[in-house]
């Protein structure tokens, strides 16, 4: 039997409108089995709008949905039959190899931690995000799972990021950097200074020291570790950069012949930049550190983003990322 992906069909701002379309595209393009989890009637109605003959797509009914603004702890306690919970239970039971949701991020993290449990030696799971750089791609983690961290958590993030960079991104000997406010070891706050010492002592890592914010997109390090508060701010700035340059181009096009000529000449470069920072190209971010493959998508995910999230999940399964993380943590 091939790789089986459980998808929260109710997740994201548009729910089944885009999740079903993305699932159909992924099943067709990547030859995967997709289990659509959520309200059966709604999903069935959406599926009828697509050609699914020969595709391995099934529905698993889940009567409850977690709202985007709903409290994760309340959802965890009260909604035992939510599409998030049912989907993660499919992974736990072995009926699915991975789970994807573009829904309430906090609810996905909390439910994954309770349902799947943490990996041995991992105290906090981390959301890892691939970002474009001048040298290719880098991995930043954590970008939102843990606002407050201890130094040992950043070390665990670095080890998990190192494994992901090797197994998924094809980095033979990934360099690891610590996001801070200066290159010197003495720069930063108490957390980064203590984390620096731990990362420096870890023999399994190719640690290159501190990385400043301006270096994230330069490709200075293949893996960049930070607490989730700092990482989420960095993520939102990167996302906003693409939107900013798109709006800037449109504004320049309306500023007379000189501005129009310059903007037209730069249009190609702007388009390439926008594609580089476009989250739909990457699909979703893996939640590393739980006992199963779990991909968290953007709340604004399009069908294209869902399709690529399914691809990313399948790559994690096929490259045995979870097993490699367990091995990496064990020898650290």
Coordinates of C-alpha atoms in Angstrom, one line a residue:
X1 CA 0.0 0.0 0.0
X2 CA 1.3 3.5 -0.9
X3 CA 1.7 6.5 1.3
X4 CA -1.6 7.6 3.0
X5 CA -2.1 11.2 4.0
X6 CA -4.9 12.3 6.3
X7 CA -6.0 15.9 5.5
X8 CA -8.1 18.1 7.7
X9 CA -10.6 19.1 5.0
X10 CA -12.3 21.7 7.3
X11 CA -9.1 23.6 8.1
X12 CA -8.1 26.9 6.8
X13 CA -10.0 30.1 6.0
X14 CA -11.8 28.5 3.0
X15 CA -12.2 24.9 4.3
X16 CA -13.3 22.2 1.8
X17 CA -13.4 24.8 -1.1
X18 CA -9.6 24.6 -1.4
X19 CA -8.7 21.5 0.6
X20 CA -10.7 19.1 -1.6
X21 CA -9.3 20.7 -4.8
X22 CA -5.7 20.5 -3.4
X23 CA -6.3 16.9 -2.4
X24 CA -7.5 15.9 -5.8
X25 CA -4.5 17.6 -7.5
X26 CA -2.1 15.9 -5.1
X27 CA -3.6 12.4 -5.5
X28 CA -3.4 12.8 -9.3
X29 CA 0.0 14.4 -9.5
X30 CA 1.8 12.4 -6.8
X31 CA -0.1 9.1 -6.9
X32 CA -0.9 9.2 -3.2
X33 CA -3.9 8.1 -1.1
X34 CA -5.7 10.9 0.6
X35 CA -8.1 10.6 3.5
X36 CA -10.3 13.7 3.7
X37 CA -11.3 14.3 7.3
X38 CA -14.3 16.4 8.2
X39 CA -18.0 16.8 7.6
X40 CA -18.9 14.0 5.1
X41 CA -21.8 15.9 3.4
X42 CA -19.8 19.0 2.8
X43 CA -16.8 17.1 1.5
X44 CA -18.9 14.9 -0.8
X45 CA -20.5 17.9 -2.3
X46 CA -17.1 19.4 -3.1
X47 CA -15.7 16.1 -4.5
X48 CA -18.6 15.9 -7.0
X49 CA -17.2 19.1 -8.6
X50 CA -13.9 17.2 -9.5
X51 CA -13.0 14.3 -11.7
X52 CA -11.8 11.6 -9.2
X53 CA -12.0 8.4 -11.3
X54 CA -8.9 6.3 -10.6
X55 CA -7.8 8.4 -7.7
X56 CA -7.3 7.1 -4.2
X57 CA -9.5 9.5 -2.2
X58 CA -11.7 8.6 0.7
X59 CA -13.7 10.4 3.4
X60 CA -13.5 10.0 7.2
X61 CA -16.4 11.7 8.9
X62 CA -15.6 14.1 11.8
X63 CA -18.7 16.0 13.0
X64 CA -16.9 18.8 14.8
X65 CA -14.7 21.6 13.5
X66 CA -12.2 23.8 15.5
X67 CA -12.6 27.5 14.6
X68 CA -9.5 29.5 13.7
X69 CA -10.0 31.8 16.8
X70 CA -11.0 29.0 19.2
X71 CA -9.0 28.3 22.3
X72 CA -6.7 25.3 21.6
X73 CA -7.2 24.0 25.2
X74 CA -11.0 24.3 25.0
X75 CA -11.0 22.5 21.7
X76 CA -8.8 19.8 23.1
X77 CA -11.1 19.2 26.0
X78 CA -14.5 19.7 24.4
X79 CA -14.2 18.6 20.8
X80 CA -13.2 14.9 20.8
X81 CA -14.6 14.4 17.3
X82 CA -13.0 17.4 15.6
X83 CA -11.4 17.0 12.2
X84 CA -8.0 17.7 13.8
X85 CA -8.4 15.1 16.5
X86 CA -9.8 12.4 14.2
X87 CA -7.1 13.0 11.6
X88 CA -4.3 12.7 14.2
X89 CA -5.9 9.6 15.6
X90 CA -5.7 8.1 12.1
X91 CA -1.9 8.6 12.3
X92 CA -1.7 7.2 15.8
X93 CA -3.6 4.0 14.7
X94 CA -1.5 3.6 11.6
X95 CA -4.4 4.1 9.2
X96 CA -2.6 7.2 7.9
X97 CA 1.1 7.9 7.5
X98 CA 0.8 11.7 8.0
X99 CA -1.6 14.5 8.9
X100 CA -2.0 17.9 7.5
X101 CA -4.1 20.9 8.7
X102 CA -4.3 24.5 7.7
X103 CA -6.6 25.1 10.6
X104 CA -6.1 26.5 14.1
X105 CA -2.3 26.1 14.6
X106 CA -2.5 26.1 18.4
X107 CA -5.1 23.4 18.3
X108 CA -3.1 21.3 15.9
X109 CA 0.0 21.5 18.1
X110 CA -1.8 20.8 21.3
X111 CA -3.7 17.9 19.9
X112 CA -0.7 16.4 18.2
X113 CA 1.3 16.6 21.4
X114 CA -1.5 14.8 23.4
X115 CA -2.6 12.4 20.7
X116 CA 0.8 11.4 19.2
X117 CA 3.0 12.3 22.1
X118 CA 6.6 13.7 22.0
X119 CA 9.5 11.9 20.6
X120 CA 12.0 10.4 23.1
X121 CA 14.3 13.2 24.3
X122 CA 12.2 16.0 22.8
X123 CA 10.6 18.3 25.4
X124 CA 9.0 20.8 22.9
X125 CA 8.0 20.3 19.3
X126 CA 9.0 23.0 16.9
X127 CA 7.5 24.4 13.7
X128 CA 10.1 24.3 11.0
X129 CA 9.9 26.5 7.9
X130 CA 11.9 26.4 4.7
X131 CA 12.8 30.0 3.5
X132 CA 14.4 31.1 0.3
X133 CA 17.9 32.5 0.3
X134 CA 20.5 33.8 -2.1
X135 CA 22.2 30.4 -1.8
X136 CA 19.1 28.2 -2.2
X137 CA 17.0 27.4 0.9
X138 CA 17.4 27.5 4.7
X139 CA 15.3 26.0 7.5
X140 CA 14.2 28.2 10.4
X141 CA 12.8 26.7 13.6
X142 CA 10.9 27.4 15.8
X143 CA 8.6 29.8 14.0
X144 CA 5.7 29.7 16.4
X145 CA 5.2 26.7 18.5
X146 CA 7.0 27.9 21.7
X147 CA 7.1 31.6 22.6
X148 CA 9.3 30.9 25.6
X149 CA 12.2 28.4 25.4
X150 CA 15.1 27.2 27.4
X151 CA 18.6 26.7 26.0
X152 CA 18.2 22.9 25.8
X153 CA 15.1 23.3 23.7
X154 CA 17.1 25.3 21.1
X155 CA 19.6 22.5 21.1
X156 CA 16.9 20.0 20.4
X157 CA 15.5 22.2 17.6
X158 CA 19.0 22.3 16.1
X159 CA 19.3 18.6 16.0
X160 CA 15.8 18.1 14.5
X161 CA 16.6 20.8 12.0
X162 CA 19.9 19.2 11.1
X163 CA 18.1 15.9 10.4
X164 CA 15.4 17.6 8.3
X165 CA 18.0 19.5 6.3
X166 CA 19.9 16.3 5.5
X167 CA 16.9 14.1 4.7
X168 CA 14.5 16.4 3.0
X169 CA 16.6 19.4 1.7
X170 CA 19.5 17.3 0.6
X171 CA 22.2 19.2 2.6
X172 CA 25.1 16.8 3.2
X173 CA 26.6 18.7 6.1
X174 CA 24.2 21.5 7.0
X175 CA 25.6 24.5 8.8
X176 CA 23.6 25.5 11.9
X177 CA 23.3 29.1 13.1
X178 CA 21.7 30.7 16.2
X179 CA 19.5 33.8 15.5
X180 CA 20.8 36.6 17.6
X181 CA 21.5 40.4 17.5
X182 CA 25.2 40.1 16.8
X183 CA 27.8 37.6 15.6
X184 CA 29.9 37.6 18.8
X185 CA 29.2 34.9 21.3
X186 CA 28.6 37.6 24.0
X187 CA 25.8 39.2 22.0
X188 CA 22.2 38.4 22.7
X189 CA 20.1 37.7 25.7
X190 CA 20.6 35.1 28.5
X191 CA 18.8 32.5 26.4
X192 CA 20.9 32.9 23.3
X193 CA 24.2 33.1 25.2
X194 CA 23.5 29.9 27.1
X195 CA 22.2 28.2 23.9
X196 CA 25.4 29.2 22.1
X197 CA 27.5 27.3 24.6
X198 CA 25.3 24.2 24.2
X199 CA 25.3 24.3 20.4
X200 CA 29.1 24.8 20.4
X201 CA 29.6 21.7 22.5
X202 CA 27.3 19.5 20.4
X203 CA 29.7 17.4 18.3
X204 CA 27.1 16.2 15.9
X205 CA 26.3 19.7 14.6
X206 CA 28.2 21.9 12.2
X207 CA 27.6 25.0 14.3
X208 CA 28.9 28.3 12.8
X209 CA 27.8 30.7 15.6
X210 CA 25.3 33.5 15.7
X211 CA 23.4 34.7 12.7
X212 CA 21.9 38.2 12.6
X213 CA 18.4 38.9 11.2
X214 CA 19.7 40.5 8.0
X215 CA 21.6 37.2 7.2
X216 CA 18.5 34.9 7.3
X217 CA 17.8 35.4 3.5
X218 CA 21.5 35.6 2.6
X219 CA 22.0 31.8 3.2
X220 CA 24.6 32.3 5.9
X221 CA 23.4 29.1 7.6
X222 CA 21.4 26.1 6.4
X223 CA 19.5 25.7 9.7
X224 CA 18.7 28.7 11.9
X225 CA 17.4 28.1 15.4
X226 CA 15.5 30.5 17.6
X227 CA 12.6 30.6 20.1
X228 CA 9.1 30.6 18.6
X229 CA 8.4 34.2 19.5
X230 CA 11.4 35.5 17.5
X231 CA 10.9 33.0 14.7
X232 CA 7.3 33.9 14.2
X233 CA 8.2 37.6 13.9
X234 CA 10.9 36.8 11.3
X235 CA 8.4 34.6 9.4
X236 CA 5.8 37.4 9.2
X237 CA 8.4 39.9 8.0
X238 CA 9.5 37.5 5.2
X239 CA 5.9 37.0 4.2
X240 CA 5.2 40.7 4.3
X241 CA 8.2 41.4 2.1
X242 CA 6.7 39.7 -0.9
X243 CA 3.4 41.5 -0.5
X244 CA 5.2 44.8 0.0
X245 CA 7.2 44.6 -3.3
X246 CA 4.1 43.5 -5.2
X247 CA 2.2 46.6 -4.0
X248 CA 5.3 48.8 -4.7
X249 CA 5.4 47.6 -8.3
X250 CA 1.7 48.4 -8.8
X251 CA 2.2 51.9 -7.3
X252 CA 5.2 52.6 -9.5
X253 CA 3.3 51.6 -12.6
X254 CA 1.0 54.5 -12.0
X255 CA 3.7 57.2 -11.6
X256 CA 4.1 58.5 -15.1
X257 CA 6.3 57.2 -18.0
X258 CA 9.6 57.1 -16.1
X259 CA 8.2 55.2 -13.2
X260 CA 6.2 52.9 -15.5
X261 CA 9.3 52.2 -17.6
X262 CA 11.4 51.3 -14.5
X263 CA 8.7 49.2 -13.0
X264 CA 8.2 47.3 -16.2
X265 CA 11.9 46.5 -16.5
X266 CA 11.9 45.2 -12.9
X267 CA 8.6 43.3 -13.2
X268 CA 10.4 40.0 -14.0
X269 CA 12.7 40.3 -10.9
X270 CA 9.7 41.2 -8.7
X271 CA 7.8 38.1 -9.9
X272 CA 10.7 35.8 -9.2
X273 CA 11.1 37.3 -5.8
X274 CA 7.4 36.9 -5.0
X275 CA 7.6 33.3 -6.1
X276 CA 10.5 32.7 -3.8
X277 CA 8.7 34.0 -0.7
X278 CA 5.3 32.5 -1.7
X279 CA 4.3 30.1 1.1
X280 CA 2.1 28.2 -1.4
X281 CA 5.3 26.9 -3.1
X282 CA 6.3 25.1 0.2
X283 CA 2.9 24.0 1.2
X284 CA 3.3 23.9 5.0
X285 CA 5.7 23.6 7.9
X286 CA 6.4 20.3 9.6
X287 CA 5.8 20.1 13.4
X288 CA 9.0 18.3 14.4
X289 CA 9.3 16.5 17.7
X290 CA 6.0 14.5 17.8
X291 CA 5.6 10.8 17.1
X292 CA 4.3 11.1 13.6
X293 CA 4.5 13.3 10.5
X294 CA 2.3 16.5 11.0
X295 CA 2.3 19.4 8.6
X296 CA 0.8 22.8 9.5
X297 CA -0.4 24.8 6.6
X298 CA -1.1 28.6 6.4
X299 CA -4.6 29.7 7.4
X300 CA -4.8 31.4 4.0
X301 CA -3.8 28.2 2.1
X302 CA -4.8 27.9 -1.5
X303 CA -5.4 24.6 -3.3
X304 CA -1.9 24.9 -4.6
X305 CA -0.6 25.2 -1.0
X306 CA -2.6 22.2 0.1
X307 CA -1.3 20.1 -2.8
X308 CA 2.3 21.0 -1.9
X309 CA 1.7 20.4 1.8
X310 CA 0.6 16.8 0.9
X311 CA 3.8 16.5 -1.2
X312 CA 5.9 17.7 1.8
X313 CA 4.2 15.2 4.1
X314 CA 4.8 12.3 1.7
X315 CA 8.5 13.3 1.5
X316 CA 8.8 13.2 5.3
X317 CA 7.2 9.7 5.4
X318 CA 9.3 8.3 2.5
X319 CA 12.6 9.7 3.9
X320 CA 11.8 8.4 7.4
X321 CA 12.3 11.8 9.1
X322 CA 10.8 10.7 12.4
X323 CA 13.1 7.7 12.7
X324 CA 16.2 9.8 11.9
X325 CA 15.2 12.5 14.4
X326 CA 14.9 9.8 17.1
X327 CA 18.4 8.5 16.2
X328 CA 19.8 12.1 16.2
X329 CA 18.4 13.0 19.6
X330 CA 19.6 9.7 21.1
X331 CA 23.2 10.2 20.2
X332 CA 23.3 13.9 21.3

